[in-house]
CSV table of C-alpha atoms and ligand atoms in Angstrom, one decimal:
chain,number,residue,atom,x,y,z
H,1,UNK,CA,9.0,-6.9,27.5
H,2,UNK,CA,5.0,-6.1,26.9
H,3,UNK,CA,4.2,-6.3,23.1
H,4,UNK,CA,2.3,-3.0,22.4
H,5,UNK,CA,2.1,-4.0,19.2
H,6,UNK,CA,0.1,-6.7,19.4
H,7,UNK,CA,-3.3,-6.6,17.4
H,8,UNK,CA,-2.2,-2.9,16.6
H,9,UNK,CA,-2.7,-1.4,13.2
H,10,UNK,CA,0.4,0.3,11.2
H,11,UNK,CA,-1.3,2.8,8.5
H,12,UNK,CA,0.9,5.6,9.8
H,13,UNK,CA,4.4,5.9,10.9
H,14,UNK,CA,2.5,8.6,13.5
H,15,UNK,CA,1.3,5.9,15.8
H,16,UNK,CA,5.0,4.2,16.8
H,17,UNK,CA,6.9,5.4,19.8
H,18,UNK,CA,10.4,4.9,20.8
H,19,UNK,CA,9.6,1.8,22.5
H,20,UNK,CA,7.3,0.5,19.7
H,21,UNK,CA,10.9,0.8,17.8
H,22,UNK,CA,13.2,-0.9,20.5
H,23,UNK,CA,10.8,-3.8,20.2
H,24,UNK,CA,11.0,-4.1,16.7
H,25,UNK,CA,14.8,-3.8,16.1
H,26,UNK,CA,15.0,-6.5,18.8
H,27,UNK,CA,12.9,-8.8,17.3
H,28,UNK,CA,14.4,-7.6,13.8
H,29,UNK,CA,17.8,-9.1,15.2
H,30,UNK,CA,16.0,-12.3,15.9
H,31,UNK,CA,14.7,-12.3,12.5
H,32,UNK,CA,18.0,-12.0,10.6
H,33,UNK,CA,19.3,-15.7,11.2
H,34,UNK,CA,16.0,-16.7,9.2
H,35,UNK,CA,16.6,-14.5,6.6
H,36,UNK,CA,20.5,-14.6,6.2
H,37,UNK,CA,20.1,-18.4,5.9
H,38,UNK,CA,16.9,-18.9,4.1
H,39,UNK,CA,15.5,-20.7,7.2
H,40,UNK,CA,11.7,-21.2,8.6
H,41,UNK,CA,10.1,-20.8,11.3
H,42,UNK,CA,6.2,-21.7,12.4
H,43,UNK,CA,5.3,-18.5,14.7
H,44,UNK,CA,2.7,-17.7,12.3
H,45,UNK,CA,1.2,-21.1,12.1
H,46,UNK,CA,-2.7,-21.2,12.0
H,47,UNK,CA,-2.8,-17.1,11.0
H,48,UNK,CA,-4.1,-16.1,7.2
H,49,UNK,CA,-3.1,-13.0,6.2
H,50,UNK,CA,-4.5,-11.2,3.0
H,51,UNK,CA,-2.4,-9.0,1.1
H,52,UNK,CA,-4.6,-6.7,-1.1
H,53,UNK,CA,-3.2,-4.7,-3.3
H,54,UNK,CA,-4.9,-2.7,-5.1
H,55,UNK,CA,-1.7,-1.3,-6.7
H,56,UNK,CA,1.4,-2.7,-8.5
H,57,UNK,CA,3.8,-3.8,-6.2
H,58,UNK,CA,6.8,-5.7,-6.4
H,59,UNK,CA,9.1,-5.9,-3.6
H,60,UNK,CA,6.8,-5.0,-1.0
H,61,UNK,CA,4.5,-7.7,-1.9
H,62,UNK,CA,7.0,-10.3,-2.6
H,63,UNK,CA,8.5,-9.7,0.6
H,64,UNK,CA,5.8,-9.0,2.8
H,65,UNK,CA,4.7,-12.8,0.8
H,66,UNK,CA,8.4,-14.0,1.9
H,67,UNK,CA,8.1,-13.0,5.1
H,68,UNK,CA,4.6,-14.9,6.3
H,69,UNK,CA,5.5,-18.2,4.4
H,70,UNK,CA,9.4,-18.0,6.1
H,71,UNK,CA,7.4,-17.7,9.5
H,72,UNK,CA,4.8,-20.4,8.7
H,73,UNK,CA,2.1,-18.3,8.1
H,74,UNK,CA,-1.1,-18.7,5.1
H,75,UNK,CA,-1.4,-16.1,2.7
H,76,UNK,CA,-4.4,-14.9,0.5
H,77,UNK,CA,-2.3,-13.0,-2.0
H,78,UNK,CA,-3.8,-10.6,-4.4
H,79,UNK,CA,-1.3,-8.6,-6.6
H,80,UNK,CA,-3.6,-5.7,-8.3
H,81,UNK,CA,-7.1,-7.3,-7.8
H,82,UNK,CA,-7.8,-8.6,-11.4
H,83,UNK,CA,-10.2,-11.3,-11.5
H,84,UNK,CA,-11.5,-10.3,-8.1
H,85,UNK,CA,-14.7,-9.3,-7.6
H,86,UNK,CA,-13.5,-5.7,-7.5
H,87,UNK,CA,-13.4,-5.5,-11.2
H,88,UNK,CA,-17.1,-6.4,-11.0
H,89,UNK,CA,-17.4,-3.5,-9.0
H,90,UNK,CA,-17.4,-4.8,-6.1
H,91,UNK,CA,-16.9,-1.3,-3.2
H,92,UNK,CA,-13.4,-1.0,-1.0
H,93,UNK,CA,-15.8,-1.6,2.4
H,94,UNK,CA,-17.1,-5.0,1.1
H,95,UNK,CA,-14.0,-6.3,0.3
H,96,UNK,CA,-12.7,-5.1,3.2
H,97,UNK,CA,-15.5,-6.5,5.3
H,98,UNK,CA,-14.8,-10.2,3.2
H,99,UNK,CA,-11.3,-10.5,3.9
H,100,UNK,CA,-11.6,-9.8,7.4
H,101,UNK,CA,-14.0,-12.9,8.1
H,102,UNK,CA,-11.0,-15.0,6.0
H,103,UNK,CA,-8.0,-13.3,7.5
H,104,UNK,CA,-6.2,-12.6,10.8
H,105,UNK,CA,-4.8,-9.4,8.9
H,106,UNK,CA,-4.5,-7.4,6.3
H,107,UNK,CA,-1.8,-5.7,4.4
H,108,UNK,CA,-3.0,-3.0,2.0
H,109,UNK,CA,-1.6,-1.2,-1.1
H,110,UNK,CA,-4.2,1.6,-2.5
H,111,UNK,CA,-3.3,4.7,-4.9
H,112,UNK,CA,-5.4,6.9,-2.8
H,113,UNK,CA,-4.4,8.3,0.2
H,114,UNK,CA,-6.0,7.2,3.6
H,115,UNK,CA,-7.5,3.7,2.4
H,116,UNK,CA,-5.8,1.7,4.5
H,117,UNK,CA,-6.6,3.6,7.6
H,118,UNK,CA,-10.5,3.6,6.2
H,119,UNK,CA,-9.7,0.0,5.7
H,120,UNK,CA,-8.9,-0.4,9.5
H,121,UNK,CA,-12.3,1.8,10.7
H,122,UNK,CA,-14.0,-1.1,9.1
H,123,UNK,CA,-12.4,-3.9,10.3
H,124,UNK,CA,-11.0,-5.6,13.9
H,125,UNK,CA,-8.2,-7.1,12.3
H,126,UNK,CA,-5.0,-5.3,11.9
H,127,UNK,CA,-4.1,-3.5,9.1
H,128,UNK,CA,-0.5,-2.6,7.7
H,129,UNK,CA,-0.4,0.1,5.3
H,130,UNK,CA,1.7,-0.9,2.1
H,131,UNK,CA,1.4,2.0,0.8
H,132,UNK,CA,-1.4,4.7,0.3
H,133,UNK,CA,-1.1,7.0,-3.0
H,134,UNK,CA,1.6,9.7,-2.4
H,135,UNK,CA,0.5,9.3,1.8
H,136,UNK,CA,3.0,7.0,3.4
H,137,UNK,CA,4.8,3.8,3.5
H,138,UNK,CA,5.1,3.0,7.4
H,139,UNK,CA,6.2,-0.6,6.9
H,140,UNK,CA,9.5,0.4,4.6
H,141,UNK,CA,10.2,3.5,7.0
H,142,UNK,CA,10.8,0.8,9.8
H,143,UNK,CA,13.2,-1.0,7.9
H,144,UNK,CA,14.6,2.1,6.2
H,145,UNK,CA,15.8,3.2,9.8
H,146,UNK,CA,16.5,0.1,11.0
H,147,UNK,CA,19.5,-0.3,8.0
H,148,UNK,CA,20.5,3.4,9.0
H,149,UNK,CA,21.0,2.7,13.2
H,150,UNK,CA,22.4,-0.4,12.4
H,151,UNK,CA,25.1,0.8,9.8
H,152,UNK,CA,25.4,4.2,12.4
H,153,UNK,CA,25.0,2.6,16.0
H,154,UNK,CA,27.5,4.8,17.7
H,155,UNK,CA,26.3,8.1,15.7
H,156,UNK,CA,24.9,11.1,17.8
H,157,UNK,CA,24.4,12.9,15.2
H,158,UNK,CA,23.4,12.3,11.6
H,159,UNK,CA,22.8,14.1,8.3
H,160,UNK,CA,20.7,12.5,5.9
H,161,UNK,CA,19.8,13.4,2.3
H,162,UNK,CA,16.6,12.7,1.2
H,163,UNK,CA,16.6,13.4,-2.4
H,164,UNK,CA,13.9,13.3,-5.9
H,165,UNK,CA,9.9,13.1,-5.5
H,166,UNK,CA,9.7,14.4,-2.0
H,167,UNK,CA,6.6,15.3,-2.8
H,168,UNK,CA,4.8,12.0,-3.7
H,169,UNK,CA,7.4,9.6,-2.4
H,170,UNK,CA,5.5,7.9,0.4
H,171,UNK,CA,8.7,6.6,1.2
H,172,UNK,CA,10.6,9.9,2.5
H,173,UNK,CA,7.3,11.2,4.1
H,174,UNK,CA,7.9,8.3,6.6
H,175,UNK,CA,11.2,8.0,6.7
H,176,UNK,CA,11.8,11.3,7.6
H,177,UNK,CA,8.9,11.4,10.6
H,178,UNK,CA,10.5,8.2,11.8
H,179,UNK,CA,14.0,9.0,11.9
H,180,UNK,CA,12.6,12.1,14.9
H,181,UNK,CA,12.0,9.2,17.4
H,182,UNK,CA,15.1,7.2,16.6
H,183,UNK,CA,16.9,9.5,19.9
H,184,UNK,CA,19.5,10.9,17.3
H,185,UNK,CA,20.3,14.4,16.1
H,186,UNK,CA,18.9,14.5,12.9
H,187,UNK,CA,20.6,16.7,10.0
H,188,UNK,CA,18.3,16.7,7.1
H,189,UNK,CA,18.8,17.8,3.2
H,190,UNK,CA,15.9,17.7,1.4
H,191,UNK,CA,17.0,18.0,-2.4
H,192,UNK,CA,14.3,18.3,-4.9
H,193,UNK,CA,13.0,20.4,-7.9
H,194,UNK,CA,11.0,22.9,-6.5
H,195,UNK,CA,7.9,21.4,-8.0
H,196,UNK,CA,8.6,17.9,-6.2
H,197,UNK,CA,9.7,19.5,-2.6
H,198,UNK,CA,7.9,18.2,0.6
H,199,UNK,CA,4.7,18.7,1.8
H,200,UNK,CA,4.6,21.5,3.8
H,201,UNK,CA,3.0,20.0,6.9
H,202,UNK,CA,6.1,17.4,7.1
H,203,UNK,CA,8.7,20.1,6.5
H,204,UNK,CA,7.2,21.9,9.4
H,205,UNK,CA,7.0,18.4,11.4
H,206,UNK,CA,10.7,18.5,10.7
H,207,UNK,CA,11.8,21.9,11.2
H,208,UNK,CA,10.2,21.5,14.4
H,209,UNK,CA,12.4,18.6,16.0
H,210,UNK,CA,15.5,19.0,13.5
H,211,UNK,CA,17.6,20.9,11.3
H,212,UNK,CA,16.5,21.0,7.7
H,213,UNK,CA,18.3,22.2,5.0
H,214,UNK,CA,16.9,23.0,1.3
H,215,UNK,CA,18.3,22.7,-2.1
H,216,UNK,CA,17.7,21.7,-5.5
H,217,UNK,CA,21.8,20.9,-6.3
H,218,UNK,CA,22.4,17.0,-5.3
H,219,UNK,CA,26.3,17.9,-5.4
H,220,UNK,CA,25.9,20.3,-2.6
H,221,UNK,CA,24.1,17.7,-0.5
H,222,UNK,CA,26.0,15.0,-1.1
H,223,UNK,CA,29.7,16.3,1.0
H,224,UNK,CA,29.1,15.8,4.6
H,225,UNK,CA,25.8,13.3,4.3
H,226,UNK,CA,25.6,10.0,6.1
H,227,UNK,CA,23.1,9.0,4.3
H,228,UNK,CA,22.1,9.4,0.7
H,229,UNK,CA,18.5,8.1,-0.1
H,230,UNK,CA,17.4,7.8,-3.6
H,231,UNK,CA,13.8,8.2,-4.6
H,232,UNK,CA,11.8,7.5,-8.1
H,233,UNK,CA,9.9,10.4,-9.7
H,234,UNK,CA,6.6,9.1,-9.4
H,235,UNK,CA,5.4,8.8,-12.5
H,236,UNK,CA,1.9,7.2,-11.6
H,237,UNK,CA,1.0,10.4,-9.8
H,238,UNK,CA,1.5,13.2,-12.3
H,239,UNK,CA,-0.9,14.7,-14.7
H,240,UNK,CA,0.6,16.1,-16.9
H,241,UNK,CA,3.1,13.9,-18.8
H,242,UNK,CA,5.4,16.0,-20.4
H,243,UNK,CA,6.0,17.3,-16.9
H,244,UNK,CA,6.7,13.9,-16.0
H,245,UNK,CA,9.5,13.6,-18.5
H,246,UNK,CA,11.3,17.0,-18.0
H,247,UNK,CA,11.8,15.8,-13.7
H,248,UNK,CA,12.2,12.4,-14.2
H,249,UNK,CA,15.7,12.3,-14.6
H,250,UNK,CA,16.4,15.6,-12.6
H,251,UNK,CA,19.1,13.6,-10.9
H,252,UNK,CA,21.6,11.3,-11.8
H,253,UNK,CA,23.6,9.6,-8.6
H,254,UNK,CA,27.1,8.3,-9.9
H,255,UNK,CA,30.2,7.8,-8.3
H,256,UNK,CA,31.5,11.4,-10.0
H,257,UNK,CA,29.3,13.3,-8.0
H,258,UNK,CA,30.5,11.1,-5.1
H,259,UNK,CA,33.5,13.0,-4.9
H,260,UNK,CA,34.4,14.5,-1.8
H,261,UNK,CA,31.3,12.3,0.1
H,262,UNK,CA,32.2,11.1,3.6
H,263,UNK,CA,33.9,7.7,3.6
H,264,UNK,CA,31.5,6.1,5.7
H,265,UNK,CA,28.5,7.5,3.4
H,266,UNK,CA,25.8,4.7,2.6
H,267,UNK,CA,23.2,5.0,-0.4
H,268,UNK,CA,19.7,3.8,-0.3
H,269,UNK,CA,16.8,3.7,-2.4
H,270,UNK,CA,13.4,1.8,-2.0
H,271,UNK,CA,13.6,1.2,-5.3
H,272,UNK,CA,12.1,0.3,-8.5
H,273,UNK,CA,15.0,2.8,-9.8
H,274,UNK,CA,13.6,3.6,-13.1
H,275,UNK,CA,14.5,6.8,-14.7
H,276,UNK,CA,18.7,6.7,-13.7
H,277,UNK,CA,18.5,8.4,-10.6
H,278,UNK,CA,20.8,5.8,-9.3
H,279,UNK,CA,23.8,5.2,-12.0
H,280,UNK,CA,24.0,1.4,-12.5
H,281,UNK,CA,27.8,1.7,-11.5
H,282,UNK,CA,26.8,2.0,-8.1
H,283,UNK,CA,25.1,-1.4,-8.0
H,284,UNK,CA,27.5,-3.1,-7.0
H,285,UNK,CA,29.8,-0.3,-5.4
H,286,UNK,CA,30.5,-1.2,-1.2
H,287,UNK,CA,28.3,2.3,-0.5
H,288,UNK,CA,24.8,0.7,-2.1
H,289,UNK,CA,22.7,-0.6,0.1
H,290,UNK,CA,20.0,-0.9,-2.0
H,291,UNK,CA,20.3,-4.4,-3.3
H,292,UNK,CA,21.4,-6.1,-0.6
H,293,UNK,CA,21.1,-5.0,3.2
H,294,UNK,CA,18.1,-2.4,2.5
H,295,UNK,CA,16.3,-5.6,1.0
H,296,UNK,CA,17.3,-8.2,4.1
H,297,UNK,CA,16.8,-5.9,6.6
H,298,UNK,CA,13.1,-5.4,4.9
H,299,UNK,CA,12.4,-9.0,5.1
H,300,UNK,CA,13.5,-9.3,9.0
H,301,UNK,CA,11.5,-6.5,9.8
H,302,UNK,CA,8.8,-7.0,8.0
H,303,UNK,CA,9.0,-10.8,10.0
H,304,UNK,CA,9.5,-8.9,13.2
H,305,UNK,CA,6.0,-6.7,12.6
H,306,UNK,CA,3.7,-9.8,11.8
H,307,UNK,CA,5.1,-11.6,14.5
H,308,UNK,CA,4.4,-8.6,16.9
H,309,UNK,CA,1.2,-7.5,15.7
H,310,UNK,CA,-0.2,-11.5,15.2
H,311,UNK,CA,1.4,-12.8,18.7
H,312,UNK,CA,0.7,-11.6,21.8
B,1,LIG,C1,8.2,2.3,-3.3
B,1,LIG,C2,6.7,2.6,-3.2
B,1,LIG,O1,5.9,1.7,-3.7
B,1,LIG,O2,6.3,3.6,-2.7
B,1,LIG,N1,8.5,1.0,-3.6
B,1,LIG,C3,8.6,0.1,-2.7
B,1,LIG,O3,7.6,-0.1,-2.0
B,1,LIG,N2,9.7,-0.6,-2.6
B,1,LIG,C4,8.9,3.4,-4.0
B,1,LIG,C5,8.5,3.6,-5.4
B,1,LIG,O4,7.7,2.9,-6.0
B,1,LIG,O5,9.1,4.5,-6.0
């Protein structure tokens, strides 16, 4: 099969095709032996890539980290860029121009919308956006899907809840693009306060190739839903503060309001969880995804992408 993703840049879920996606979940498959039993691999032997991120960032850092040194690969790790030259004021383009004579790529994190594809104007290397502001999150998108046609392989036809900050959650604004080109009738509730719905242009972008269904009432979402995914209220995004805390814990996921959910129904969440939107009873409830396959599957495909876009 011919790697189209080699030396590509992913700042936008936008730029994948169907095929883009076959490659991945094969190569994802591949991946899972490594990450099931904490093996290695040298496939990325000889390749440096930086991770700048100008942002905190937890999992997708630590597993992006994970996923280069599980494959062999050198990493220039920067978590938030204290003590970097940026604090000296140093501009995005020059650091961006310095990393790209060090590094055979680099994955980005930046709180403003659009950096990392600015980053990847500047720059020959490929760039992976880890996240831009309240834009998108390509890279968890991927694996977001990935879980959801793995756990649903046989599925026509699937309703999925997307539910909390639709509005700055980078996550949903590329999960829910991505899940058009997965070949499957797509079902979406999008369950919100009205102040945190979706952007406009992606609830067109879905209304256009799906059916999309509004509410604010999690319950009335929840019976019928394949999927349940979680998000955070963004806290870093707002303002105003005290309209922070009155949406922050709009919703509350527990296995009450479970009642009456399909049997097969899986919950997700990118996580941090940090205002209760997820009950901690679910942790460990057989539903959950979130702390277990939604975290492998992130590490496999995050495996599968650097191998794709390092090796031809
Ligand atoms: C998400 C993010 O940073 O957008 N976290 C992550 O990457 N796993 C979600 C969030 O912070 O709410």
């Amino acid at each position: 099969m011919i790697n189209s993703l080699f030396g590509k840049d992913l700042t936008t879920v936008d730029s994948l095709t169907s095929a883009d996606l076959e490659l991945i979940w094969t190569k994802s498959g591949e991946m899972q032996e490594i990450v099931n039993r904490k093996k290695s691999d040298n496939r990325l032997q000889g390749k440096i890539t930086a991770m700048l991120f100008f942002e905190p960032s937890t999992r997708t850092f630590s597993s992006f980290l994970t996923a280069v040194q599980r494959l062999g690969g050198g990493s220039l790790p920067f978590n938030g860029m204290k003590n970097t030259s940026v604090e000296k004021g140093e501009s995005f383009e020059h650091t961006i121009r310095v990393f790209s004579v060090y590094a055979d790529c680099l994955i980005i994190r930046h709180p403003e919308i659009g950096y990392p594809a600015r980053a990847a104007a500047l720059t020959d290397n490929p760039v992976i956006n880890a996240g831009d502001g309240a834009g998108e999150h390509p890279s968890q998108a991927v694996f977001d899907t990935y879980t959801i046609l793995k756990r649903f392989p046989e599925k026509k036809e699937l309703t999925v809840t997307l539910a909390g900050d639709l509005k700055y959650g980078r996550t949903v604004h590329s999960l829910s693009k991505l899940l058009l080109k997965c070949g499957r009738k797509i079902t979406f509730n999008l369950v919100s306060p009205l102040m945190l719905s979706m952007p406009s242009q992606i609830t067109e972008a879905l209304e256009r190739n799906s059916s999309v269904r509004r509410t604010d009432q999690l319950k009335e979402a929840v019976n019928g839903s394949d999927v349940i995914y979680m998000t955070r209220v963004q806290k870093e995004r707002f303002n105003d503060p005290d309209e922070y805390e009155k949406l922050k814990s709009f919703y509350r996921l527990n296995k009450s309001l479970l009642t009456g959910a399909n049997k097969e129904v899986i919950i997700m969440h990118p996580l941090p969880i940090a205002a209760g939107e997820i009950s901690p009873e679910m942790d460990n409830d057989p539903r959950s995804l979130y702390l277990n396959e939604q975290l492998k599957n992130g590490l496999s495909v995050r495996m599968a992408l650097l191998d794709l876009i390092l090796n031809p």
